[in-house]
CSV table of C-alpha atoms in Angstrom, one decimal:
chain,number,residue,atom,x,y,z
E,2,UNK,CA,-78.8,-32.8,34.2
E,3,UNK,CA,-78.7,-29.9,31.9
E,4,UNK,CA,-76.9,-27.7,34.6
E,5,UNK,CA,-74.6,-30.8,35.3
E,6,UNK,CA,-73.0,-30.7,32.4
E,7,UNK,CA,-73.3,-26.6,31.5
E,8,UNK,CA,-71.4,-26.5,35.2
E,9,UNK,CA,-69.3,-29.9,34.3
E,10,UNK,CA,-68.4,-27.2,30.3
E,11,UNK,CA,-67.7,-24.2,32.7
E,12,UNK,CA,-64.7,-26.1,34.3
E,13,UNK,CA,-63.6,-27.5,31.3
E,14,UNK,CA,-63.4,-23.9,30.0
E,15,UNK,CA,-61.6,-22.8,32.9
E,16,UNK,CA,-58.5,-25.0,32.8
E,17,UNK,CA,-55.5,-23.5,30.8
E,18,UNK,CA,-53.7,-25.5,29.7
E,19,UNK,CA,-49.4,-24.5,29.1
E,20,UNK,CA,-48.4,-26.5,25.8
E,21,UNK,CA,-45.1,-25.6,26.3
E,22,UNK,CA,-45.3,-26.9,30.2
E,23,UNK,CA,-47.9,-29.1,30.4
E,24,UNK,CA,-49.3,-27.9,33.4
E,25,UNK,CA,-52.9,-27.2,33.5
E,26,UNK,CA,-53.9,-23.8,36.1
E,27,UNK,CA,-57.6,-22.6,36.7
E,28,UNK,CA,-58.6,-19.8,35.0
E,29,UNK,CA,-60.5,-18.9,38.3
E,30,UNK,CA,-57.1,-18.4,40.4
E,31,UNK,CA,-56.0,-15.4,42.0
E,32,UNK,CA,-53.4,-13.6,40.0
E,33,UNK,CA,-49.9,-13.5,40.3
E,34,UNK,CA,-48.1,-11.2,42.3
E,35,UNK,CA,-44.1,-9.8,41.1
E,36,UNK,CA,-42.8,-8.0,44.1
E,37,UNK,CA,-38.5,-7.7,43.9
E,38,UNK,CA,-36.3,-9.0,43.7
E,39,UNK,CA,-34.3,-10.4,46.6
E,40,UNK,CA,-30.8,-8.6,46.7
E,41,UNK,CA,-29.1,-12.8,46.9
E,42,UNK,CA,-30.6,-14.1,43.7
E,43,UNK,CA,-29.2,-11.3,41.9
E,44,UNK,CA,-26.0,-11.8,43.8
E,45,UNK,CA,-25.9,-15.4,43.0
E,46,UNK,CA,-26.5,-14.7,39.1
E,47,UNK,CA,-24.3,-11.8,38.7
E,48,UNK,CA,-21.9,-14.7,40.2
E,49,UNK,CA,-23.1,-17.2,38.0
E,50,UNK,CA,-22.3,-15.1,34.9
E,51,UNK,CA,-19.5,-14.1,35.9
E,52,UNK,CA,-18.2,-17.6,35.9
E,53,UNK,CA,-19.7,-18.5,33.5
E,54,UNK,CA,-17.6,-15.7,32.0
E,55,UNK,CA,-13.9,-16.7,33.2
E,56,UNK,CA,-14.9,-20.3,32.8
E,57,UNK,CA,-15.4,-19.2,28.9
E,58,UNK,CA,-12.3,-17.5,28.4
E,59,UNK,CA,-9.6,-20.1,30.5
E,60,UNK,CA,-11.2,-22.7,28.7
E,61,UNK,CA,-13.2,-21.2,25.6
E,62,UNK,CA,-9.6,-20.8,23.1
E,63,UNK,CA,-6.8,-19.9,23.2
E,64,UNK,CA,-6.3,-16.5,23.3
E,65,UNK,CA,-2.8,-14.7,21.7
E,66,UNK,CA,-1.7,-17.4,19.7
E,67,UNK,CA,-0.2,-15.3,17.0
E,68,UNK,CA,1.4,-12.3,20.3
E,69,UNK,CA,2.5,-16.4,21.3
E,70,UNK,CA,4.8,-17.0,18.0
E,71,UNK,CA,5.8,-13.0,18.4
E,72,UNK,CA,7.3,-13.5,22.3
E,73,UNK,CA,8.8,-17.2,21.3
E,74,UNK,CA,10.5,-16.2,18.2
E,75,UNK,CA,11.6,-12.4,20.1
E,76,UNK,CA,13.2,-14.6,22.8
E,77,UNK,CA,14.7,-16.7,20.8
E,78,UNK,CA,16.4,-14.2,19.1
E,79,UNK,CA,17.2,-12.6,22.3
E,80,UNK,CA,19.7,-15.5,23.1
E,81,UNK,CA,21.6,-16.0,20.2
E,82,UNK,CA,21.7,-12.9,19.8
E,83,UNK,CA,23.7,-12.0,23.1
E,84,UNK,CA,26.0,-15.4,22.6
E,85,UNK,CA,26.6,-14.4,19.0
E,86,UNK,CA,27.7,-11.0,20.0
E,87,UNK,CA,29.3,-12.3,22.8
E,88,UNK,CA,31.4,-15.3,21.5
E,89,UNK,CA,34.7,-14.0,20.6
E,90,UNK,CA,35.4,-12.4,23.5
E,91,UNK,CA,33.1,-15.9,25.5
E,92,UNK,CA,36.3,-16.5,27.8
E,93,UNK,CA,37.1,-12.9,29.2
E,94,UNK,CA,33.6,-12.0,29.8
E,95,UNK,CA,32.5,-16.1,31.0
E,96,UNK,CA,34.3,-18.1,31.2
E,97,UNK,CA,38.7,-20.0,32.2
E,98,UNK,CA,39.5,-15.3,31.4
E,99,UNK,CA,37.0,-14.0,34.1
E,100,UNK,CA,38.5,-16.4,36.9
E,101,UNK,CA,40.0,-12.9,38.6
E,102,UNK,CA,36.8,-12.4,39.4
E,103,UNK,CA,37.0,-15.5,41.9
E,104,UNK,CA,33.2,-16.4,40.7
E,105,UNK,CA,34.5,-20.0,39.2
E,106,UNK,CA,35.8,-21.0,42.6
E,107,UNK,CA,33.2,-18.9,45.0
E,108,UNK,CA,30.2,-17.8,43.0
E,109,UNK,CA,28.2,-15.0,44.0
E,110,UNK,CA,25.5,-17.1,42.8
E,111,UNK,CA,23.6,-20.3,43.6
E,112,UNK,CA,22.2,-21.0,41.0
E,113,UNK,CA,26.1,-22.8,40.1
E,114,UNK,CA,25.3,-24.5,43.8
E,115,UNK,CA,22.5,-26.5,42.2
E,116,UNK,CA,23.3,-29.3,40.3
E,117,UNK,CA,21.0,-28.3,37.5
E,118,UNK,CA,21.9,-25.4,36.9
E,119,UNK,CA,26.1,-25.5,37.2
E,120,UNK,CA,26.9,-27.9,33.8
E,121,UNK,CA,28.7,-24.7,33.0
E,122,UNK,CA,30.0,-24.3,35.8
E,123,UNK,CA,31.5,-27.4,36.0
E,124,UNK,CA,32.5,-26.7,32.1
E,125,UNK,CA,33.6,-23.8,32.2
E,126,UNK,CA,37.9,-24.7,33.5
E,127,UNK,CA,37.9,-26.5,30.0
E,128,UNK,CA,37.9,-24.0,27.6
E,129,UNK,CA,36.8,-27.0,24.0
E,130,UNK,CA,33.7,-28.0,26.0
E,131,UNK,CA,32.3,-25.0,27.5
E,132,UNK,CA,32.7,-23.4,23.0
E,133,UNK,CA,30.4,-26.6,22.2
E,134,UNK,CA,28.0,-26.0,25.2
E,135,UNK,CA,27.5,-22.8,24.4
E,136,UNK,CA,27.2,-23.5,20.9
E,137,UNK,CA,24.9,-26.2,21.5
E,138,UNK,CA,22.7,-23.7,23.5
E,139,UNK,CA,22.8,-21.2,20.4
E,140,UNK,CA,21.9,-24.3,18.6
E,141,UNK,CA,18.8,-24.3,21.2
E,142,UNK,CA,17.3,-20.9,20.3
E,143,UNK,CA,17.7,-21.5,16.9
E,144,UNK,CA,16.0,-24.4,17.3
E,145,UNK,CA,13.2,-22.4,19.7
E,146,UNK,CA,13.0,-19.1,16.9
E,147,UNK,CA,11.8,-21.9,13.9
E,148,UNK,CA,9.4,-23.9,16.9
E,149,UNK,CA,10.7,-27.3,16.5
E,150,UNK,CA,8.8,-29.2,19.7
E,151,UNK,CA,9.4,-26.7,21.4
E,152,UNK,CA,7.3,-28.0,24.6
E,153,UNK,CA,11.0,-29.9,25.0
E,154,UNK,CA,13.1,-28.3,23.7
E,155,UNK,CA,12.1,-25.7,26.0
E,156,UNK,CA,13.0,-26.3,29.8
E,157,UNK,CA,16.1,-27.5,28.9
E,158,UNK,CA,17.5,-24.0,27.3
E,159,UNK,CA,15.3,-22.7,30.0
E,160,UNK,CA,17.8,-25.5,32.6
E,161,UNK,CA,20.7,-24.6,30.5
E,162,UNK,CA,20.2,-20.7,30.0
E,163,UNK,CA,20.0,-20.0,33.6
E,164,UNK,CA,23.3,-22.4,34.1
E,165,UNK,CA,25.5,-19.8,31.8
E,166,UNK,CA,23.8,-16.2,31.8
E,167,UNK,CA,25.1,-17.1,36.5
E,168,UNK,CA,29.0,-17.6,35.1
E,169,UNK,CA,29.2,-13.9,35.4
E,170,UNK,CA,27.5,-12.2,37.9
E,171,UNK,CA,28.9,-8.5,37.5
E,172,UNK,CA,27.8,-9.4,33.3
E,173,UNK,CA,23.9,-9.7,33.7
E,174,UNK,CA,21.2,-7.6,33.7
E,175,UNK,CA,17.9,-7.2,35.3
E,176,UNK,CA,17.0,-7.9,31.2
E,177,UNK,CA,18.5,-11.6,32.3
E,178,UNK,CA,15.4,-11.3,35.4
E,179,UNK,CA,13.3,-10.8,33.8
E,180,UNK,CA,14.0,-12.5,30.6
E,181,UNK,CA,14.1,-16.0,32.8
E,182,UNK,CA,11.0,-14.8,34.4
E,183,UNK,CA,8.9,-14.3,30.9
E,184,UNK,CA,10.9,-18.2,30.1
E,185,UNK,CA,9.2,-19.8,33.1
E,186,UNK,CA,6.2,-18.6,32.1
E,187,UNK,CA,6.3,-19.7,29.1
E,188,UNK,CA,7.0,-23.5,29.8
E,189,UNK,CA,2.9,-24.2,30.7
E,190,UNK,CA,1.9,-21.4,27.7
E,191,UNK,CA,1.6,-23.2,24.0
E,192,UNK,CA,4.1,-20.6,22.1
E,193,UNK,CA,3.8,-22.9,18.7
E,194,UNK,CA,0.3,-22.2,17.0
E,195,UNK,CA,1.7,-20.0,14.0
E,196,UNK,CA,4.4,-19.5,12.6
E,197,UNK,CA,6.4,-23.0,13.6
E,198,UNK,CA,7.3,-26.3,12.8
E,199,UNK,CA,4.9,-27.7,14.8
E,200,UNK,CA,1.6,-25.3,13.6
E,201,UNK,CA,3.2,-26.9,10.2
E,202,UNK,CA,3.3,-31.1,11.4
E,203,UNK,CA,-0.4,-30.6,13.4
E,204,UNK,CA,-2.2,-28.9,10.4
E,205,UNK,CA,-2.0,-32.3,9.0
E,206,UNK,CA,-3.7,-34.0,11.6
E,207,UNK,CA,-8.0,-33.2,10.7
E,208,UNK,CA,-8.6,-31.9,14.4
E,209,UNK,CA,-6.1,-29.7,14.7
E,210,UNK,CA,-6.5,-26.4,15.9
E,211,UNK,CA,-9.7,-27.0,17.1
E,212,UNK,CA,-9.8,-30.6,19.0
E,213,UNK,CA,-6.9,-31.0,18.9
E,214,UNK,CA,-5.6,-32.0,22.5
E,215,UNK,CA,-8.2,-34.5,23.6
E,216,UNK,CA,-10.5,-34.6,26.5
E,217,UNK,CA,-7.5,-32.9,28.7
E,218,UNK,CA,-8.0,-29.4,25.7
E,219,UNK,CA,-9.4,-27.3,28.4
E,220,UNK,CA,-6.7,-27.6,30.6
E,221,UNK,CA,-4.0,-27.2,28.3
E,222,UNK,CA,-6.8,-24.5,26.9
E,223,UNK,CA,-5.9,-22.8,30.8
E,224,UNK,CA,-3.3,-23.6,30.9
E,225,UNK,CA,-1.9,-21.6,27.7
E,226,UNK,CA,-4.0,-18.0,28.8
E,227,UNK,CA,-3.3,-18.8,32.6
E,228,UNK,CA,0.5,-18.2,31.3
E,229,UNK,CA,-0.6,-15.3,29.6
E,230,UNK,CA,-1.9,-13.5,32.4
E,231,UNK,CA,0.7,-14.2,34.4
E,232,UNK,CA,3.2,-12.9,31.7
E,233,UNK,CA,0.9,-9.7,31.9
E,234,UNK,CA,1.1,-9.6,35.5
E,235,UNK,CA,4.6,-9.3,35.6
E,236,UNK,CA,5.3,-6.4,32.0
E,237,UNK,CA,2.7,-4.9,34.0
E,238,UNK,CA,4.3,-5.1,37.4
E,239,UNK,CA,7.8,-4.3,36.0
E,240,UNK,CA,6.4,-1.3,34.6
E,241,UNK,CA,4.4,0.2,37.0
E,242,UNK,CA,7.3,-0.4,39.8
E,243,UNK,CA,10.1,1.3,37.0
E,244,UNK,CA,8.3,4.9,36.9
E,245,UNK,CA,7.4,5.1,40.4
E,246,UNK,CA,10.6,4.5,41.3
E,247,UNK,CA,11.8,6.5,39.1
E,248,UNK,CA,8.8,9.4,39.5
E,249,UNK,CA,10.7,9.3,43.7
E,250,UNK,CA,14.1,10.5,41.7
E,251,UNK,CA,14.8,14.0,41.7
E,252,UNK,CA,16.6,14.2,38.2
E,253,UNK,CA,14.0,12.2,37.3
E,254,UNK,CA,11.2,14.9,38.9
E,255,UNK,CA,13.0,17.8,37.7
E,256,UNK,CA,13.3,16.4,34.5
E,257,UNK,CA,16.7,16.0,33.0
E,258,UNK,CA,17.3,12.4,34.3
E,259,UNK,CA,18.2,11.2,30.4
E,260,UNK,CA,20.6,13.4,30.0
E,261,UNK,CA,23.2,12.3,32.2
E,262,UNK,CA,23.3,7.8,31.5
E,263,UNK,CA,23.2,8.9,27.4
E,264,UNK,CA,26.6,10.9,28.5
E,265,UNK,CA,28.7,8.3,30.9
E,266,UNK,CA,31.3,5.7,29.2
E,267,UNK,CA,29.0,3.3,29.4
E,268,UNK,CA,25.3,3.3,28.3
E,269,UNK,CA,26.4,6.7,24.9
E,270,UNK,CA,26.7,3.9,23.1
E,271,UNK,CA,26.1,6.5,20.1
E,272,UNK,CA,27.8,9.9,20.9
E,273,UNK,CA,26.5,11.7,18.0
E,274,UNK,CA,23.0,10.7,18.3
E,275,UNK,CA,23.2,12.0,23.0
E,276,UNK,CA,24.2,15.1,22.2
E,277,UNK,CA,21.6,15.3,19.6
E,278,UNK,CA,19.1,14.0,21.2
E,279,UNK,CA,20.2,15.9,24.6
E,280,UNK,CA,20.7,19.3,22.8
E,281,UNK,CA,17.1,21.0,23.2
E,282,UNK,CA,16.3,20.8,27.0
E,283,UNK,CA,12.5,20.7,26.5
E,284,UNK,CA,12.9,16.9,24.7
E,285,UNK,CA,15.2,16.0,27.1
E,286,UNK,CA,12.4,16.7,30.1
E,287,UNK,CA,9.2,15.6,27.5
E,288,UNK,CA,11.7,12.4,27.1
E,289,UNK,CA,12.1,12.3,30.5
E,290,UNK,CA,7.9,12.6,32.0
E,291,UNK,CA,7.1,10.8,29.8
E,292,UNK,CA,8.8,8.1,29.8
E,293,UNK,CA,6.8,8.1,33.0
E,294,UNK,CA,3.7,8.7,32.7
E,295,UNK,CA,3.9,5.9,29.7
E,296,UNK,CA,5.5,2.9,32.0
E,297,UNK,CA,2.9,4.4,35.4
E,298,UNK,CA,0.0,3.9,32.7
E,299,UNK,CA,0.0,1.2,30.9
E,300,UNK,CA,-1.0,-1.5,33.0
E,301,UNK,CA,-4.5,0.5,32.3
E,302,UNK,CA,-4.5,2.2,29.3
E,303,UNK,CA,-4.7,-1.6,28.2
E,304,UNK,CA,-8.0,-1.6,28.6
E,305,UNK,CA,-9.0,0.5,25.9
E,306,UNK,CA,-8.6,-0.2,22.2
E,307,UNK,CA,-7.5,2.9,20.5
E,308,UNK,CA,-5.4,3.9,23.7
E,309,UNK,CA,-4.0,0.4,24.3
E,310,UNK,CA,-2.9,1.3,20.4
E,311,UNK,CA,-1.3,5.8,22.0
E,312,UNK,CA,0.3,2.6,25.2
E,313,UNK,CA,2.0,0.1,22.6
E,314,UNK,CA,3.8,2.0,20.4
E,315,UNK,CA,5.0,4.5,23.2
E,316,UNK,CA,6.3,1.6,25.3
E,317,UNK,CA,7.8,0.3,21.0
E,318,UNK,CA,9.9,4.2,20.7
E,319,UNK,CA,10.7,3.6,24.6
E,320,UNK,CA,12.3,0.2,24.1
E,321,UNK,CA,13.6,1.2,20.3
E,322,UNK,CA,15.3,4.2,22.3
E,323,UNK,CA,16.9,2.5,24.9
E,324,UNK,CA,17.9,-0.1,23.0
E,325,UNK,CA,20.2,1.5,20.0
E,326,UNK,CA,20.8,4.8,23.2
E,327,UNK,CA,22.1,3.9,25.4
E,328,UNK,CA,23.3,0.2,24.4
E,329,UNK,CA,20.6,-3.0,26.0
E,330,UNK,CA,19.4,-4.8,23.0
E,331,UNK,CA,18.7,-7.1,24.3
E,332,UNK,CA,17.0,-6.1,27.4
E,333,UNK,CA,14.8,-4.1,25.0
E,334,UNK,CA,14.1,-6.7,22.6
E,335,UNK,CA,13.1,-9.0,25.7
E,336,UNK,CA,9.9,-6.2,26.8
E,337,UNK,CA,9.1,-5.3,23.2
E,338,UNK,CA,8.9,-9.1,22.7
E,339,UNK,CA,5.9,-9.8,25.9
E,340,UNK,CA,4.4,-6.8,24.9
E,341,UNK,CA,3.3,-8.5,21.5
E,342,UNK,CA,0.6,-10.1,23.9
E,343,UNK,CA,-1.4,-7.3,24.4
E,344,UNK,CA,-1.7,-7.5,20.8
E,345,UNK,CA,-5.7,-9.6,19.2
E,346,UNK,CA,-5.0,-11.7,16.8
E,347,UNK,CA,-7.2,-10.2,14.9
E,348,UNK,CA,-4.6,-7.9,14.2
E,349,UNK,CA,-2.1,-10.0,13.4
E,350,UNK,CA,-3.9,-11.8,11.0
E,351,UNK,CA,-5.0,-8.6,8.8
E,352,UNK,CA,-1.1,-7.4,8.9
E,353,UNK,CA,-0.7,-11.9,7.7
E,354,UNK,CA,-2.9,-10.9,5.4
E,355,UNK,CA,-1.7,-7.7,3.6
E,356,UNK,CA,1.8,-8.9,3.6
E,357,UNK,CA,0.8,-12.8,2.6
E,358,UNK,CA,-0.7,-10.8,-0.3
E,359,UNK,CA,1.9,-6.9,-1.2
E,360,UNK,CA,4.4,-10.9,-1.1
E,361,UNK,CA,3.0,-12.9,-3.9
E,362,UNK,CA,2.1,-10.0,-5.2
E,363,UNK,CA,5.2,-8.5,-6.1
E,364,UNK,CA,7.3,-11.7,-6.1
E,365,UNK,CA,9.1,-11.5,-9.8
E,366,UNK,CA,7.8,-14.5,-12.4
E,367,UNK,CA,9.3,-16.8,-14.3
E,368,UNK,CA,10.1,-16.8,-18.2
E,369,UNK,CA,7.7,-19.1,-19.3
E,370,UNK,CA,4.7,-16.9,-16.8
E,371,UNK,CA,5.9,-13.7,-18.2
E,372,UNK,CA,5.8,-14.8,-22.2
E,373,UNK,CA,2.5,-17.3,-20.9
E,374,UNK,CA,1.1,-13.5,-19.8
E,375,UNK,CA,2.5,-11.8,-22.7
E,376,UNK,CA,0.5,-14.3,-24.9
E,377,UNK,CA,-2.3,-13.5,-23.6
E,378,UNK,CA,-2.2,-10.3,-23.6
E,379,UNK,CA,-1.7,-9.5,-27.5
E,380,UNK,CA,-4.3,-12.9,-28.2
E,381,UNK,CA,-6.9,-12.2,-26.1
E,382,UNK,CA,-9.6,-11.7,-28.0
E,383,UNK,CA,-8.1,-14.7,-29.3
E,384,UNK,CA,-8.4,-16.8,-26.1
E,385,UNK,CA,-11.9,-15.8,-24.9
E,386,UNK,CA,-13.4,-16.6,-28.8
E,387,UNK,CA,-11.8,-20.5,-27.8
E,388,UNK,CA,-12.6,-19.7,-24.2
E,389,UNK,CA,-16.5,-18.9,-26.1
E,390,UNK,CA,-16.0,-22.8,-27.8
E,391,UNK,CA,-16.2,-24.6,-24.7
E,392,UNK,CA,-18.8,-22.5,-23.6
E,393,UNK,CA,-21.8,-22.2,-26.3
E,394,UNK,CA,-24.0,-21.8,-23.7
E,395,UNK,CA,-21.9,-18.4,-22.0
E,396,UNK,CA,-20.8,-17.4,-25.7
E,397,UNK,CA,-24.7,-16.8,-26.9
E,398,UNK,CA,-25.2,-15.5,-23.0
E,399,UNK,CA,-23.2,-12.5,-23.6
E,400,UNK,CA,-24.2,-11.6,-27.8
E,401,UNK,CA,-27.4,-12.0,-25.4
E,402,UNK,CA,-26.7,-9.5,-23.4
E,403,UNK,CA,-24.6,-7.6,-26.4
E,404,UNK,CA,-27.4,-7.0,-28.5
E,405,UNK,CA,-30.0,-6.1,-25.8
E,406,UNK,CA,-28.1,-3.6,-24.9
E,407,UNK,CA,-26.8,-2.0,-28.8
E,408,UNK,CA,-30.6,-2.2,-29.4
E,409,UNK,CA,-30.9,-0.2,-26.2
E,410,UNK,CA,-29.6,2.4,-27.1
E,411,UNK,CA,-30.8,3.3,-30.8
E,412,UNK,CA,-34.2,3.5,-28.3
E,413,UNK,CA,-32.8,6.1,-25.4
E,414,UNK,CA,-31.6,8.8,-28.2
């Protein structure tokens, strides 16, 4: 009988209960053997981790909210600027005055033959209507700059813009093609989460900006982030293809390619600046080769924070030079607009906070505020005494600390 009790007690002691899983294992069981993890398991684990990371990146939160806001503003400024600079010569450049090139009767582009993009082509023979439509297009550009109902306004602006710019195929350039490609991608992005009237209106909703969109929020976030990917790919493709095309030219290989366009009547808009920039041969070579290197290396320099800063500053200088020296401001502004998506929201937030602080600190004060400040300066001690009357505890603490400091001084001496 005793032996049976001892056996049962030994069996109970031999069993180890796992409190977390609730399973029971015998101490007499052999220890588990830890071998190598199968390769298929490692591959499945890495694929699962990569899929989770990709899902979080695409549907977790909105990316480049400040950058897309800058893109929206500069895209609107580009369209508005091009309309305003050509408004005085609108009939000669795009209207009935350009009928001599034959594009009103037989357009070279296929867009005027599509009913959706033929609005300006139908109105071009009626100058007052053509002028009114150009003014309406400029107003839409202003609305986009302000960011009011952009998801509704931007498609109409895109259709009207393509209809307008395709009136004269010879008046456009490659910047117009990039402009419309970028706007197609922006149709799927939320460009008004920052610095817009839409953001101010939606800020009244307590769910903005964290939970707006309801059950379809993930789809809106994914569309926005995929639009950023498309914009980044388009910009990198433009830079890479342009750099590789230049590298194959003899003028670029020998380093004097920048000299030629700056001394032509079409692109040499500032002869004095052109002479200044091309007066020193090594500078011409450095600019020619540097533009190729920056364009080809731009996509790869984006992967590191410090090289990304160098790439953005270099490409900004590149576009500013094109805008100023070659007279292509709207092409440069279009490219700069999309380059803004590569700047982190954190950097934009820091710059915005600094500018806001600088503006509030340097804002002029009114007469009442100035007199109040001066009165406060002259009667500062009186104000402190008056404030002390309202808070006896604070005065008592301050008096006590002052006495302790006064008494501590002579003791140290």
